[in-house]
Every structure is written in structure tokens, then in C-alpha cells.
Amino acid sequence: MDGYGFLTPEPAMWGSGIGFPTFGPAHVAWLAAVATMDVLVVRGYRSLPRGTEKGSPRRRMMLVIALVPLALLVGDDVLMASWNVFSPQWWPLHTCNVCEYLLLVYALRPNRATGEVIFTLGLLGALLALVFPGWTSCAPYTYPCLCGFAEHGLLVAFVLMLLAGGDLRPRREDLRISLAFVAIYLAVVYPLNNALDTNFAFVSTPADGSPLVAVASVFGNPGYLVPYAAALVGSFVAMHVIWERVEAHGLGR
């Protein structure tokens, strides 16, 4: 141990050198743990009787899986506040945070629009966060690290269990819903970033350790936002195309 306990907030570990490298042993171990958790969640959901009406087993499981990430998020914020290191940059307004709220919305009232957004923005954002974690400055055994992997892992699990269980059926024509949601979200957070010196959605500066850093080295800042936006739209389209092909082979029926 290096003097940093389990309940040490992320800002207190900055510059300490106790973090973990992307794709290093600790990162790979966490990814394996998340993958195992997600497989168990998906299998558990599929084993439940079909039907998502209020009070049904699947609906109750949705609610549990939606609440756990929010509980972890609140715990992390409380931890930072108790150390007096909570600032606007930690406000839960990143895209994955917003998608966590949408999980609860969907669990309380399943609907096509919310399902579309968590399928595109939620699933894509969570997967990218797991592959290129923004919390590598944390010791891998600390609560903030647990939150980072567990929150994003459960976001992935929620979407995958709905897809595998046949309860979420994305449609390509609903892409406009995701695009409109992202446009509205950015219209709110972009000026907020300028006012608070924050970086929600990484539209003020590329996230350290992410591919956006390389993109910005070529296109500059804010020039990197153009390929960033193009990649986002292209990814949404690709996800729908891939899902259509997967569904054609009978998954989720």
C-alpha cells in the first residue's frame, strides 16, 4: 500500500504516480471483471419471464441496475465533498452521467425515445470510457476507480440485457432522436464549459489518453470538434446497421 486508502477521492491522487496505465495489468483486470459482470447480468435478465410491465421481474431488475450506478455516483460526489475537493468540473453532467439518469427514466417508464438514446450515446460512451478510462490517475483499488468501471460497466449491461432480452428494438429511423438529443445537450454544456472552465463531453479540450488527443494534434482546437462530430454520427449509424444484422440472425427473439 502507498498511503492512499480505498476512500481517497480522485483529485487527492493527482500527481501521485499511483495510477495505472491504459491497457496495463490493472486496466485489463478491471475490464475482465466488468465483462464477467455484464455477462452475468445479461444472462440473469434473459432467464427472467418475458414482459416488462410494471411489477414484472424484468422491470424490477431494470430498476436495480439503473439505481446502482446512480448510488455509486452520489457516493463519489459525497466523498469528494467530504474532502473539500468537489468543484464544478465534478458536476455529474458528462454524457455518461446524463445517460445514467436516462437508465432510471427508462426503468420507470420504458419508451422508444429514451431507449434510442441509451442505445447510441449511452452504449457508445460507456464502451469508450471503459477502453480509454479518464480515471487512470486513481489507484486501481480505490472507490473512484471502482465507480468508474462499475458505473460504465452497468450502463453497458443495462443496454445489452434489453437488447438480448428482446425488450429494446432500435430502429434506424430513430437516429434523429439521438442526434437531436446530442444537439440539445451540447447547446447547454458548451456555454456552461466556457462559464465554469469545465470540460463536459470533452468539447473544450480532448480527454487525456483518448484518441481525441491525436485528432487535436492534427486538426487543432477547436478544429478537432469537426471529426469528433463526424465520428459520433458515423458511429451511431454503424451501431444501427450492426444491430440490424445481428437482429436478422435472431438475437433477442
Short mmCIF file of C-alpha atoms in Angstrom, two decimals:
data_model
loop_
_atom_site.label_atom_id
_atom_site.label_comp_id
_atom_site.label_asym_id
_atom_site.label_seq_id
_atom_site.Cartn_x
_atom_site.Cartn_y
_atom_site.Cartn_z
CA MET A 1 0.00 0.00 0.00
CA ASP A 2 1.17 3.54 -0.63
CA GLY A 3 -0.72 5.55 1.96
CA TYR A 4 -3.82 6.06 -0.17
CA GLY A 5 -6.84 4.27 1.22
CA PHE A 6 -9.91 2.92 -0.51
CA LEU A 7 -11.88 6.09 0.26
CA THR A 8 -9.48 8.56 -1.31
CA PRO A 9 -11.09 10.93 -3.85
CA GLU A 10 -9.61 11.20 -7.31
CA PRO A 11 -8.29 14.80 -7.02
CA ALA A 12 -6.25 13.80 -3.96
CA MET A 13 -4.38 11.24 -6.09
CA TRP A 14 -3.46 13.57 -8.96
CA GLY A 15 0.28 13.73 -9.50
CA SER A 16 0.97 10.94 -7.03
CA GLY A 17 2.06 8.45 -9.67
CA ILE A 18 -0.01 5.64 -8.17
CA GLY A 19 -2.42 5.34 -11.07
CA PHE A 20 -2.48 2.65 -13.73
CA PRO A 21 -1.59 2.71 -17.44
CA THR A 22 -4.22 2.20 -20.11
CA PHE A 23 -4.21 -1.48 -21.14
CA GLY A 24 -1.82 -2.26 -18.29
CA PRO A 25 -2.44 -5.25 -15.97
CA ALA A 26 -4.81 -3.37 -13.65
CA HIS A 27 -6.85 -1.99 -16.55
CA VAL A 28 -7.13 -5.39 -18.22
CA ALA A 29 -8.13 -6.98 -14.90
CA TRP A 30 -10.87 -4.41 -14.42
CA LEU A 31 -12.10 -4.93 -17.98
CA ALA A 32 -12.25 -8.68 -17.36
CA ALA A 33 -14.22 -8.09 -14.17
CA VAL A 34 -16.65 -5.76 -15.96
CA ALA A 35 -17.10 -8.24 -18.82
CA THR A 36 -17.85 -11.02 -16.33
CA MET A 37 -20.36 -8.83 -14.51
CA ASP A 38 -22.08 -7.85 -17.74
CA VAL A 39 -22.37 -11.46 -18.93
CA LEU A 40 -23.94 -12.45 -15.61
CA VAL A 41 -26.36 -9.51 -15.73
CA VAL A 42 -27.43 -10.25 -19.31
CA ARG A 43 -27.86 -13.97 -18.63
CA GLY A 44 -29.79 -13.22 -15.46
CA TYR A 45 -32.13 -10.86 -17.28
CA ARG A 46 -32.76 -13.28 -20.13
CA SER A 47 -33.62 -16.02 -17.65
CA LEU A 48 -36.50 -13.97 -16.26
CA PRO A 49 -40.03 -14.35 -17.66
CA ARG A 50 -40.73 -12.15 -20.68
CA GLY A 51 -42.67 -8.96 -20.16
CA THR A 52 -41.69 -5.53 -18.81
CA GLU A 53 -44.99 -4.42 -17.36
CA LYS A 54 -44.87 -2.63 -14.03
CA GLY A 55 -44.00 -5.02 -11.21
CA SER A 56 -42.65 -7.73 -13.51
CA PRO A 57 -39.30 -9.40 -12.67
CA ARG A 58 -37.59 -7.82 -15.68
CA ARG A 59 -38.88 -4.38 -14.77
CA ARG A 60 -37.64 -4.79 -11.21
CA MET A 61 -34.21 -5.83 -12.47
CA MET A 62 -34.12 -2.79 -14.75
CA LEU A 63 -34.75 -0.59 -11.75
CA VAL A 64 -32.00 -2.19 -9.68
CA ILE A 65 -29.41 -1.98 -12.47
CA ALA A 66 -30.39 1.66 -13.08
CA LEU A 67 -30.14 2.67 -9.43
CA VAL A 68 -26.75 1.16 -8.62
CA PRO A 69 -24.72 3.48 -10.92
CA LEU A 70 -26.55 6.50 -9.51
CA ALA A 71 -25.81 5.36 -5.96
CA LEU A 72 -22.14 4.96 -6.84
CA LEU A 73 -22.12 8.41 -8.46
CA VAL A 74 -23.65 10.04 -5.39
CA GLY A 75 -21.17 8.24 -3.16
CA ASP A 76 -18.24 9.54 -5.20
CA ASP A 77 -19.55 13.11 -5.06
CA VAL A 78 -20.11 12.86 -1.31
CA LEU A 79 -16.57 11.52 -0.89
CA MET A 80 -15.10 14.49 -2.76
CA ALA A 81 -17.27 16.93 -0.84
CA SER A 82 -16.10 15.43 2.46
CA TRP A 83 -12.50 16.08 1.39
CA ASN A 84 -13.44 19.57 0.22
CA VAL A 85 -12.28 18.86 -3.35
CA PHE A 86 -15.66 18.93 -5.09
CA SER A 87 -15.84 21.61 -7.79
CA PRO A 88 -17.93 22.36 -10.91
CA GLN A 89 -15.76 20.05 -13.01
CA TRP A 90 -17.21 17.16 -10.98
CA TRP A 91 -20.80 18.11 -11.52
CA PRO A 92 -22.47 14.98 -12.95
CA LEU A 93 -23.12 16.44 -16.39
CA HIS A 94 -20.91 14.35 -18.65
CA THR A 95 -22.68 12.37 -21.34
CA CYS A 96 -22.42 9.10 -19.42
CA ASN A 97 -23.83 10.78 -16.31
CA VAL A 98 -26.81 12.01 -18.32
CA CYS A 99 -27.27 8.52 -19.75
CA GLU A 100 -27.26 7.13 -16.21
CA TYR A 101 -30.25 9.36 -15.48
CA LEU A 102 -31.89 8.06 -18.64
CA LEU A 103 -31.48 4.48 -17.43
CA LEU A 104 -33.69 5.34 -14.49
CA VAL A 105 -36.16 7.11 -16.77
CA TYR A 106 -36.35 4.01 -18.94
CA ALA A 107 -36.64 1.68 -15.94
CA LEU A 108 -39.55 3.71 -14.59
CA ARG A 109 -41.24 4.07 -17.96
CA PRO A 110 -39.79 2.16 -20.92
CA ASN A 111 -40.15 4.21 -24.08
CA ARG A 112 -38.79 4.32 -27.60
CA ALA A 113 -37.07 7.72 -27.41
CA THR A 114 -35.13 7.03 -24.22
CA GLY A 115 -34.24 3.57 -25.49
CA GLU A 116 -32.76 5.07 -28.65
CA VAL A 117 -30.51 7.47 -26.74
CA ILE A 118 -29.19 4.89 -24.29
CA PHE A 119 -28.56 2.52 -27.20
CA THR A 120 -26.46 5.01 -29.17
CA LEU A 121 -24.98 7.63 -26.86
CA GLY A 122 -25.13 5.53 -23.70
CA LEU A 123 -23.65 2.32 -25.05
CA LEU A 124 -21.02 4.02 -27.20
CA GLY A 125 -19.97 6.46 -24.48
CA ALA A 126 -19.70 3.79 -21.81
CA LEU A 127 -17.67 1.44 -24.01
CA LEU A 128 -15.24 4.22 -24.94
CA ALA A 129 -14.91 5.22 -21.30
CA LEU A 130 -14.05 1.64 -20.32
CA VAL A 131 -11.46 1.30 -23.09
CA PHE A 132 -9.97 4.77 -22.53
CA PRO A 133 -10.73 5.48 -18.84
CA GLY A 134 -10.39 9.03 -17.65
CA TRP A 135 -9.62 7.97 -14.08
CA THR A 136 -6.19 6.37 -14.65
CA SER A 137 -4.69 8.72 -12.06
CA CYS A 138 -6.53 6.70 -9.39
CA ALA A 139 -5.02 3.73 -7.64
CA PRO A 140 -6.88 0.68 -9.03
CA TYR A 141 -8.08 -0.41 -5.59
CA THR A 142 -9.83 2.87 -4.67
CA TYR A 143 -13.51 3.79 -4.63
CA PRO A 144 -13.26 6.30 -7.52
CA CYS A 145 -11.72 3.59 -9.71
CA LEU A 146 -14.45 1.15 -8.70
CA CYS A 147 -17.06 3.79 -9.57
CA GLY A 148 -15.51 4.47 -12.96
CA PHE A 149 -15.56 0.85 -14.06
CA ALA A 150 -18.76 -0.23 -12.32
CA GLU A 151 -20.88 2.73 -13.45
CA HIS A 152 -19.89 2.43 -17.08
CA GLY A 153 -20.00 -1.35 -16.94
CA LEU A 154 -23.57 -1.31 -15.64
CA LEU A 155 -24.57 1.19 -18.30
CA VAL A 156 -23.32 -1.27 -20.91
CA ALA A 157 -25.03 -4.17 -19.11
CA PHE A 158 -28.37 -2.35 -18.99
CA VAL A 159 -28.45 -1.76 -22.73
CA LEU A 160 -27.16 -5.22 -23.61
CA MET A 161 -29.65 -7.00 -21.39
CA LEU A 162 -32.53 -5.14 -23.03
CA LEU A 163 -31.21 -5.97 -26.50
CA ALA A 164 -30.55 -9.61 -25.67
CA GLY A 165 -33.92 -9.94 -23.96
CA GLY A 166 -35.79 -8.51 -26.95
CA ASP A 167 -37.15 -5.58 -24.95
CA LEU A 168 -35.26 -2.86 -26.80
CA ARG A 169 -35.56 -2.86 -30.58
CA PRO A 170 -33.61 0.08 -32.04
CA ARG A 171 -34.83 1.42 -35.37
CA ARG A 172 -32.68 3.31 -37.83
CA GLU A 173 -35.36 5.94 -38.34
CA ASP A 174 -34.96 6.87 -34.66
CA LEU A 175 -31.45 8.16 -35.28
CA ARG A 176 -32.93 11.63 -35.44
CA ILE A 177 -33.85 11.29 -31.76
CA SER A 178 -30.23 10.64 -30.76
CA LEU A 179 -28.93 13.45 -32.96
CA ALA A 180 -31.48 15.91 -31.60
CA PHE A 181 -30.67 14.88 -28.03
CA VAL A 182 -26.93 15.39 -28.57
CA ALA A 183 -27.55 18.77 -30.23
CA ILE A 184 -29.65 19.99 -27.30
CA TYR A 185 -27.17 18.62 -24.77
CA LEU A 186 -24.24 20.37 -26.46
CA ALA A 187 -26.20 23.60 -26.72
CA VAL A 188 -26.40 23.52 -22.92
CA VAL A 189 -22.95 22.27 -21.90
CA TYR A 190 -20.78 24.16 -24.41
CA PRO A 191 -21.53 27.62 -22.96
CA LEU A 192 -21.52 26.07 -19.48
CA ASN A 193 -17.97 24.86 -20.08
CA ASN A 194 -16.92 28.37 -21.05
CA ALA A 195 -18.57 29.86 -17.98
CA LEU A 196 -17.30 27.33 -15.44
CA ASP A 197 -13.98 26.30 -17.02
CA THR A 198 -15.22 22.70 -17.22
CA ASN A 199 -14.97 20.11 -19.97
CA PHE A 200 -18.28 18.26 -20.14
CA ALA A 201 -18.49 15.99 -23.21
CA PHE A 202 -14.81 16.84 -23.89
CA VAL A 203 -15.80 19.62 -26.28
CA SER A 204 -13.49 22.19 -24.70
CA THR A 205 -10.35 20.07 -24.81
CA PRO A 206 -9.65 16.42 -25.70
CA ALA A 207 -9.76 13.93 -22.84
CA ASP A 208 -6.30 12.79 -21.77
CA GLY A 209 -5.49 9.32 -23.04
CA SER A 210 -8.30 9.31 -25.61
CA PRO A 211 -7.97 9.22 -29.43
CA LEU A 212 -9.17 12.83 -29.43
CA VAL A 213 -5.70 13.91 -28.36
CA ALA A 214 -4.23 12.58 -31.61
CA VAL A 215 -7.09 14.11 -33.59
CA ALA A 216 -6.49 17.50 -31.98
CA SER A 217 -2.77 17.30 -32.79
CA VAL A 218 -3.76 17.23 -36.46
CA PHE A 219 -6.82 19.48 -36.57
CA GLY A 220 -6.11 21.72 -33.59
CA ASN A 221 -8.60 23.04 -31.08
CA PRO A 222 -11.47 23.65 -31.77
CA GLY A 223 -10.82 22.07 -35.17
CA TYR A 224 -10.91 18.58 -33.65
CA LEU A 225 -14.62 19.07 -32.98
CA VAL A 226 -15.41 18.55 -36.68
CA PRO A 227 -14.00 15.00 -36.96
CA TYR A 228 -15.27 14.38 -33.40
CA ALA A 229 -18.83 15.17 -34.51
CA ALA A 230 -18.44 13.21 -37.74
CA ALA A 231 -17.16 10.16 -35.85
CA LEU A 232 -20.06 10.38 -33.42
CA VAL A 233 -22.68 10.48 -36.16
CA GLY A 234 -20.90 7.74 -38.11
CA SER A 235 -20.76 5.57 -35.00
CA PHE A 236 -24.48 6.00 -34.36
CA VAL A 237 -25.26 4.94 -37.92
CA ALA A 238 -22.86 1.99 -37.71
CA MET A 239 -24.42 0.81 -34.45
CA HIS A 240 -27.84 0.69 -36.06
CA VAL A 241 -26.51 -1.14 -39.12
CA ILE A 242 -24.71 -3.68 -36.94
CA TRP A 243 -27.79 -4.18 -34.79
CA GLU A 244 -29.98 -4.75 -37.83
CA ARG A 245 -27.63 -7.51 -38.95
CA VAL A 246 -27.46 -9.05 -35.50
CA GLU A 247 -31.23 -8.95 -35.16
CA ALA A 248 -31.58 -10.58 -38.56
CA HIS A 249 -29.83 -13.60 -37.09
CA GLY A 250 -32.45 -13.91 -34.36
CA LEU A 251 -30.80 -12.33 -31.28
CA GLY A 252 -33.33 -11.01 -28.79
CA ARG A 253 -36.24 -13.09 -30.03
#
